[in-house]
CSV table of N, CA and C in Angstrom, one decimal:
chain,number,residue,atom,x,y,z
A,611,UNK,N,-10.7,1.1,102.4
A,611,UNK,CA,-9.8,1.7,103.4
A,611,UNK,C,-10.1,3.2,103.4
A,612,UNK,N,-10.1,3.6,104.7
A,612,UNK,CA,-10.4,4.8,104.5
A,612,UNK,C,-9.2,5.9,104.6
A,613,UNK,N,-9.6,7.2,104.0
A,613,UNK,CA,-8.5,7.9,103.9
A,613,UNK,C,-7.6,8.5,105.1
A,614,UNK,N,-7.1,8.4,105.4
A,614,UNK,CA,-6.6,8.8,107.1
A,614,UNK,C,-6.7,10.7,106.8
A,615,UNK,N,-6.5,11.1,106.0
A,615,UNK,CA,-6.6,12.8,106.2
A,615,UNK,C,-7.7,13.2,106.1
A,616,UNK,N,-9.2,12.4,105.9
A,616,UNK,CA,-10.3,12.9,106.4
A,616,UNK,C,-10.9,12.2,107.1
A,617,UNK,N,-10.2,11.2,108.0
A,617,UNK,CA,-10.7,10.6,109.5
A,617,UNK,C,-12.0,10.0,109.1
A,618,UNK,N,-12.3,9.3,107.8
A,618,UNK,CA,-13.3,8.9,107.5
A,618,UNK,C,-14.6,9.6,107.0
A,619,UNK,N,-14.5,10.6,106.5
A,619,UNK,CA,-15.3,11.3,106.2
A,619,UNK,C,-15.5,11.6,104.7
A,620,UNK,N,-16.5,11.3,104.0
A,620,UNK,CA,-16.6,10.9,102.5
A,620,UNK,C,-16.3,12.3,102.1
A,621,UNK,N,-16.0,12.0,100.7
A,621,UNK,CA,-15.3,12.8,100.3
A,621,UNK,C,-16.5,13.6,99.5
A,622,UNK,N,-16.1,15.3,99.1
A,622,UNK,CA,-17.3,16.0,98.6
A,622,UNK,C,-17.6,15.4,97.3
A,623,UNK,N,-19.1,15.8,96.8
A,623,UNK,CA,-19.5,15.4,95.7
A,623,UNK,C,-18.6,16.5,94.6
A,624,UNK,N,-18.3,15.6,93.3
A,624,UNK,CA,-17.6,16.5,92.6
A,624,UNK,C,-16.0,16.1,92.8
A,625,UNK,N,-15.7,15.2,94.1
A,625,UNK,CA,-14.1,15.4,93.9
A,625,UNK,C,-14.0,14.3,93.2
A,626,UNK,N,-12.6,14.2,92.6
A,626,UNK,CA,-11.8,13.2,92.2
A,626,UNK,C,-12.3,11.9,92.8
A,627,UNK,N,-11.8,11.0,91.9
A,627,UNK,CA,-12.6,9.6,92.3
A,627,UNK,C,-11.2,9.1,93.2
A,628,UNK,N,-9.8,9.6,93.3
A,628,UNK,CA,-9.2,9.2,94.0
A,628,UNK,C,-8.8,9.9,95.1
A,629,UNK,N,-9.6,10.6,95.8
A,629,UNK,CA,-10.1,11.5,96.9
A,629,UNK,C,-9.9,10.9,98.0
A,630,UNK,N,-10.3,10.0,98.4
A,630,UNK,CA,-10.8,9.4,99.3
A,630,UNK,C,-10.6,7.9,99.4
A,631,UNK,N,-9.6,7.4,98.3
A,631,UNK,CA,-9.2,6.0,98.3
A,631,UNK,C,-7.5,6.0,98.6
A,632,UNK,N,-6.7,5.8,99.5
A,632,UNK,CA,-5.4,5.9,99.4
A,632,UNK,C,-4.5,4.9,98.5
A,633,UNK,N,-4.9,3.8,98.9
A,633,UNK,CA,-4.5,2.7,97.8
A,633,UNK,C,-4.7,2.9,96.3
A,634,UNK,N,-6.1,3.5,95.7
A,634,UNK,CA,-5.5,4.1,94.3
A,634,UNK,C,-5.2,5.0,94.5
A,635,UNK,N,-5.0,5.9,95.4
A,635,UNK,CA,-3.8,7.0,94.6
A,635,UNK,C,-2.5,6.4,94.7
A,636,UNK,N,-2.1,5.4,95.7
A,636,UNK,CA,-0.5,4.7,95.6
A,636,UNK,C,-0.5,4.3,94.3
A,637,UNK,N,-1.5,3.1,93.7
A,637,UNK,CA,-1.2,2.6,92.5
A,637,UNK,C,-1.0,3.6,91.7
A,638,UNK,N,-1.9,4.7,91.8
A,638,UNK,CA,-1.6,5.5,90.5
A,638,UNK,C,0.0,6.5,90.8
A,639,UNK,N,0.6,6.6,91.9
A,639,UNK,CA,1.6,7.2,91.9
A,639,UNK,C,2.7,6.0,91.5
A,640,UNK,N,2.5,4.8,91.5
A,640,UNK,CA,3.2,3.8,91.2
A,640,UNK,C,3.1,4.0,89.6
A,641,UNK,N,2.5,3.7,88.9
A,641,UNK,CA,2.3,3.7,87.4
A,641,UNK,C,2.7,5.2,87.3
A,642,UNK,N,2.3,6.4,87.4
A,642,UNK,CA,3.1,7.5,87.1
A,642,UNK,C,4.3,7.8,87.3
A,643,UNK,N,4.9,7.3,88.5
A,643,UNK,CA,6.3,6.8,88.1
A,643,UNK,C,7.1,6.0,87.3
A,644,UNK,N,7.1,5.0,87.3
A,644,UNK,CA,7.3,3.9,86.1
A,644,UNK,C,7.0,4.6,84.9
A,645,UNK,N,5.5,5.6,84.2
A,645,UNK,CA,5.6,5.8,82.9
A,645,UNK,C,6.5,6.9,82.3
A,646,UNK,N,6.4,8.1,84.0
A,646,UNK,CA,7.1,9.3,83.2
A,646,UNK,C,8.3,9.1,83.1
A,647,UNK,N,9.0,10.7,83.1
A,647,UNK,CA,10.6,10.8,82.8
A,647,UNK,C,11.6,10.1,83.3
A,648,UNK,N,11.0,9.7,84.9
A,648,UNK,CA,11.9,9.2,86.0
A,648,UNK,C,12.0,7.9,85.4
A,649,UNK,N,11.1,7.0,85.0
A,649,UNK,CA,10.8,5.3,85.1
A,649,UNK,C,11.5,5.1,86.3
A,650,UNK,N,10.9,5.1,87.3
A,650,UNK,CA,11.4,4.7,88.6
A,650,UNK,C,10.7,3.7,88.9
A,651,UNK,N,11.2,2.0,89.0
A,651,UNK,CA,10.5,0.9,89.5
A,651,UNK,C,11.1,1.1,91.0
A,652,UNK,N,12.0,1.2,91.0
A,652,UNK,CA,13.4,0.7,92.0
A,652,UNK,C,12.3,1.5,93.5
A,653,UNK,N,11.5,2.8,93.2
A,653,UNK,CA,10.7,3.1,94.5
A,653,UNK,C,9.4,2.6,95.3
A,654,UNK,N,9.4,2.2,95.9
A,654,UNK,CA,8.0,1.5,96.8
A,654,UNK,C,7.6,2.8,97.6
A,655,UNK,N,6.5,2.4,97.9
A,655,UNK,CA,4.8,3.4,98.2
A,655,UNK,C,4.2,2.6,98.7
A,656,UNK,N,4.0,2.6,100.0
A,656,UNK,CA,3.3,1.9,100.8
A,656,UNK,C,2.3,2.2,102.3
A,657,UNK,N,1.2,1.6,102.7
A,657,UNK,CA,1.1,2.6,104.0
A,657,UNK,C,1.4,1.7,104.9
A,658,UNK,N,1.7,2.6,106.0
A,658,UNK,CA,2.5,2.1,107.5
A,658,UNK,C,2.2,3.4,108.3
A,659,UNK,N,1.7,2.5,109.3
A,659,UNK,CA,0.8,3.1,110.5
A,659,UNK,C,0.2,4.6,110.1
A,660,UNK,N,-0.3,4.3,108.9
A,660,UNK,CA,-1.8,5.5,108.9
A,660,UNK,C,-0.7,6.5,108.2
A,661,UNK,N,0.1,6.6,107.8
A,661,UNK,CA,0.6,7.3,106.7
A,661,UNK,C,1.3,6.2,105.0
A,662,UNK,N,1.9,7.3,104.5
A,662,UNK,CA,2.2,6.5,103.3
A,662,UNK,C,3.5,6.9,103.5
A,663,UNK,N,4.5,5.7,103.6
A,663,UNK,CA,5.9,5.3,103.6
A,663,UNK,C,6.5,5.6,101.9
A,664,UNK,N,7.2,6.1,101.4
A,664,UNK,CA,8.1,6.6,100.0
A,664,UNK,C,9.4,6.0,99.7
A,665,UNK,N,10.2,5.0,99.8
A,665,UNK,CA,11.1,4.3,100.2
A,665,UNK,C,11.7,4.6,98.5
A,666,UNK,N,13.5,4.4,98.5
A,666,UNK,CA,13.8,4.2,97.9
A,666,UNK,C,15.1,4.3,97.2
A,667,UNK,N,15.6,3.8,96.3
A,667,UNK,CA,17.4,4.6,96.0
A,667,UNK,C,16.5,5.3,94.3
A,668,UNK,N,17.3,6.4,93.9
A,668,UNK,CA,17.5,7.4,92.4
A,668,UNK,C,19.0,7.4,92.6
A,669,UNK,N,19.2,8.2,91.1
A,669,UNK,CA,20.4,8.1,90.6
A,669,UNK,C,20.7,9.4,90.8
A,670,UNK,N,20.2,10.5,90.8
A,670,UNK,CA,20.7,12.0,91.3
A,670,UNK,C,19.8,12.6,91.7
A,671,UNK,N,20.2,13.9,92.9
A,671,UNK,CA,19.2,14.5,93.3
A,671,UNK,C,18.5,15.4,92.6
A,672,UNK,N,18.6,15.6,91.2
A,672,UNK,CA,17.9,15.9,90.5
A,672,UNK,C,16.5,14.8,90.2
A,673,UNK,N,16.4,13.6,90.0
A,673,UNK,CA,15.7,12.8,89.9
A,673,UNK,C,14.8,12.6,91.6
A,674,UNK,N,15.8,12.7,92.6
A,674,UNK,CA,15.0,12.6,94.0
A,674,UNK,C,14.2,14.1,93.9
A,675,UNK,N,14.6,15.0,93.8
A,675,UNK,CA,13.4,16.4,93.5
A,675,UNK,C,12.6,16.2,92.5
A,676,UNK,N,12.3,15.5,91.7
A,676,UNK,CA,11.4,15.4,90.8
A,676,UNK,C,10.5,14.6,91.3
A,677,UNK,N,11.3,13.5,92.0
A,677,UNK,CA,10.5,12.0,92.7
A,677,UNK,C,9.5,12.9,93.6
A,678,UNK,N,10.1,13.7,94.3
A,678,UNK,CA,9.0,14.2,95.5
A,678,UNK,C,8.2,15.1,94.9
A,679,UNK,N,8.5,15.9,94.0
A,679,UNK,CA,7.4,16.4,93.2
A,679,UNK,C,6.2,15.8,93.0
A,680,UNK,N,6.8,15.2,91.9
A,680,UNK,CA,5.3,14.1,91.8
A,680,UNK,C,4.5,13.4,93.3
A,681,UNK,N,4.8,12.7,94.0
A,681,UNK,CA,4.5,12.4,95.1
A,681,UNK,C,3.7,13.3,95.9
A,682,UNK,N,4.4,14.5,96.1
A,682,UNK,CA,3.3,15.6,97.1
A,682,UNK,C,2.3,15.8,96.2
A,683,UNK,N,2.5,15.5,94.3
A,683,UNK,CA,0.7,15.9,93.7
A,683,UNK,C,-0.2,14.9,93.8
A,684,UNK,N,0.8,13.7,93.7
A,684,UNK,CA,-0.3,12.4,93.8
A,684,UNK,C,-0.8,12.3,95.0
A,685,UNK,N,0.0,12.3,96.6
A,685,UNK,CA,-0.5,12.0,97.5
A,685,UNK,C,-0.9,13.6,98.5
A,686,UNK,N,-1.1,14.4,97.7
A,686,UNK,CA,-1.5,15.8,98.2
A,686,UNK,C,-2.4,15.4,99.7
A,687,UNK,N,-2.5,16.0,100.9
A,687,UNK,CA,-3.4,16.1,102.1
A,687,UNK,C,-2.8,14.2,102.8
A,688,UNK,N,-2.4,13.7,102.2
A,688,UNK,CA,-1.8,12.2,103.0
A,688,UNK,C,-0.5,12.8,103.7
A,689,UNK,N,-0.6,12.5,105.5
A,689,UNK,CA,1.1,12.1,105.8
A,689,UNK,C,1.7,11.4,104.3
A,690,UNK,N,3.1,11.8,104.3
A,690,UNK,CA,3.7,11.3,103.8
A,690,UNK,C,5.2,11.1,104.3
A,691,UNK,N,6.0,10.1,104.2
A,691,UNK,CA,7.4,9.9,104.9
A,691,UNK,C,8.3,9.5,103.6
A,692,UNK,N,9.4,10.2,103.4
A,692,UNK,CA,9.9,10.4,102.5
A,692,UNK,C,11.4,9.3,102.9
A,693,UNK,N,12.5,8.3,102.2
A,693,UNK,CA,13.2,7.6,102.4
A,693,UNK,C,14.2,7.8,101.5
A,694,UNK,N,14.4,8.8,100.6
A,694,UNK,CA,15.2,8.4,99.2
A,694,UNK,C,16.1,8.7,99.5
A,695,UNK,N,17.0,7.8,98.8
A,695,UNK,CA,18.6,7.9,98.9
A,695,UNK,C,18.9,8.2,97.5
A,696,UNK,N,19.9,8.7,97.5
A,696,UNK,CA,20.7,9.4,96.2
A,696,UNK,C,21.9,8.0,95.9
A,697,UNK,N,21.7,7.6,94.9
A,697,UNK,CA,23.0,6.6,94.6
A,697,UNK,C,24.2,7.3,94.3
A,698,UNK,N,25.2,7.5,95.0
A,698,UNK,CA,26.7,8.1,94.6
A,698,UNK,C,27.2,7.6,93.1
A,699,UNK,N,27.0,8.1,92.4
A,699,UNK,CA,27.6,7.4,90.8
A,699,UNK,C,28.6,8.1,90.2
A,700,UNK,N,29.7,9.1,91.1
A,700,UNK,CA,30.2,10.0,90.2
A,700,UNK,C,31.7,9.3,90.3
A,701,UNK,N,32.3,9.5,89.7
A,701,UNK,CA,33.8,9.0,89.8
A,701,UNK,C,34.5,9.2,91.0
A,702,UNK,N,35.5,8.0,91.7
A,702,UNK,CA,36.3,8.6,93.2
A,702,UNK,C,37.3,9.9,92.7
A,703,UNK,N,37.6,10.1,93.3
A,703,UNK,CA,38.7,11.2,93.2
A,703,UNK,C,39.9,10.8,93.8
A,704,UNK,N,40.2,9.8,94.5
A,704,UNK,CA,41.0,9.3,94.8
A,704,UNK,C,41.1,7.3,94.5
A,705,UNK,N,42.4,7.1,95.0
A,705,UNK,CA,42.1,5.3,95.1
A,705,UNK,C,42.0,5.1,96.4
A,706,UNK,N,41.2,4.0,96.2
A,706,UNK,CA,40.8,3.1,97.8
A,706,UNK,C,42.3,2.6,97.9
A,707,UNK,N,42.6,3.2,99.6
A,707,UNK,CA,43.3,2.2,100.6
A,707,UNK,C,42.7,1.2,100.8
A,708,UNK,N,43.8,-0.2,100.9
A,708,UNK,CA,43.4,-1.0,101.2
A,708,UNK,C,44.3,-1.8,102.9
């Protein structure tokens, strides 16, 4: 597959072996998720229409800023489309009407 951010155009001698493959850099943004701080399985990385789709729920937006960190190093020069949702996990402050 070719990389959509160099329209097909091989990558220089000397770069990174994941230069120019989009699919391993997803995998490897997948596995660097899952091993570091975050362990985030719960996010998919995918491409859809010539970019890479970021889908996903975290538990705070501290962990969603971390998520995208990592993401813009892994998929650096790729569109990318970002989907994260923050899970609400803090206590109500009130009771539900019912």
């Amino acid at each position: 597959m070719n990389d959509p951010a160099t329209h097909g155009v091989p990558a220089p001698a000397g770069a990174a072996p994941a230069a120019g493959n989009v699919d391993y850099r997803i995998a490897h943004l997948r596995d660097r998720l899952a091993a570091e701080e975050l362990g985030e399985l719960g996010v998919r990385a995918e491409v859809r229409a010539g970019a890479v789709a970021v889908t996903g729920t975290v538990p705070s937006a501290r962990c969603r800023e971390t998520l995208l960190r990592i993401v813009h190093e892994e998929l650096a020069g790729l569109t990318v489309h970002s989907d994260i949702v923050v899970a609400e996990t803090t206590r109500p402050d009130h009771a539900e009407e019912l």
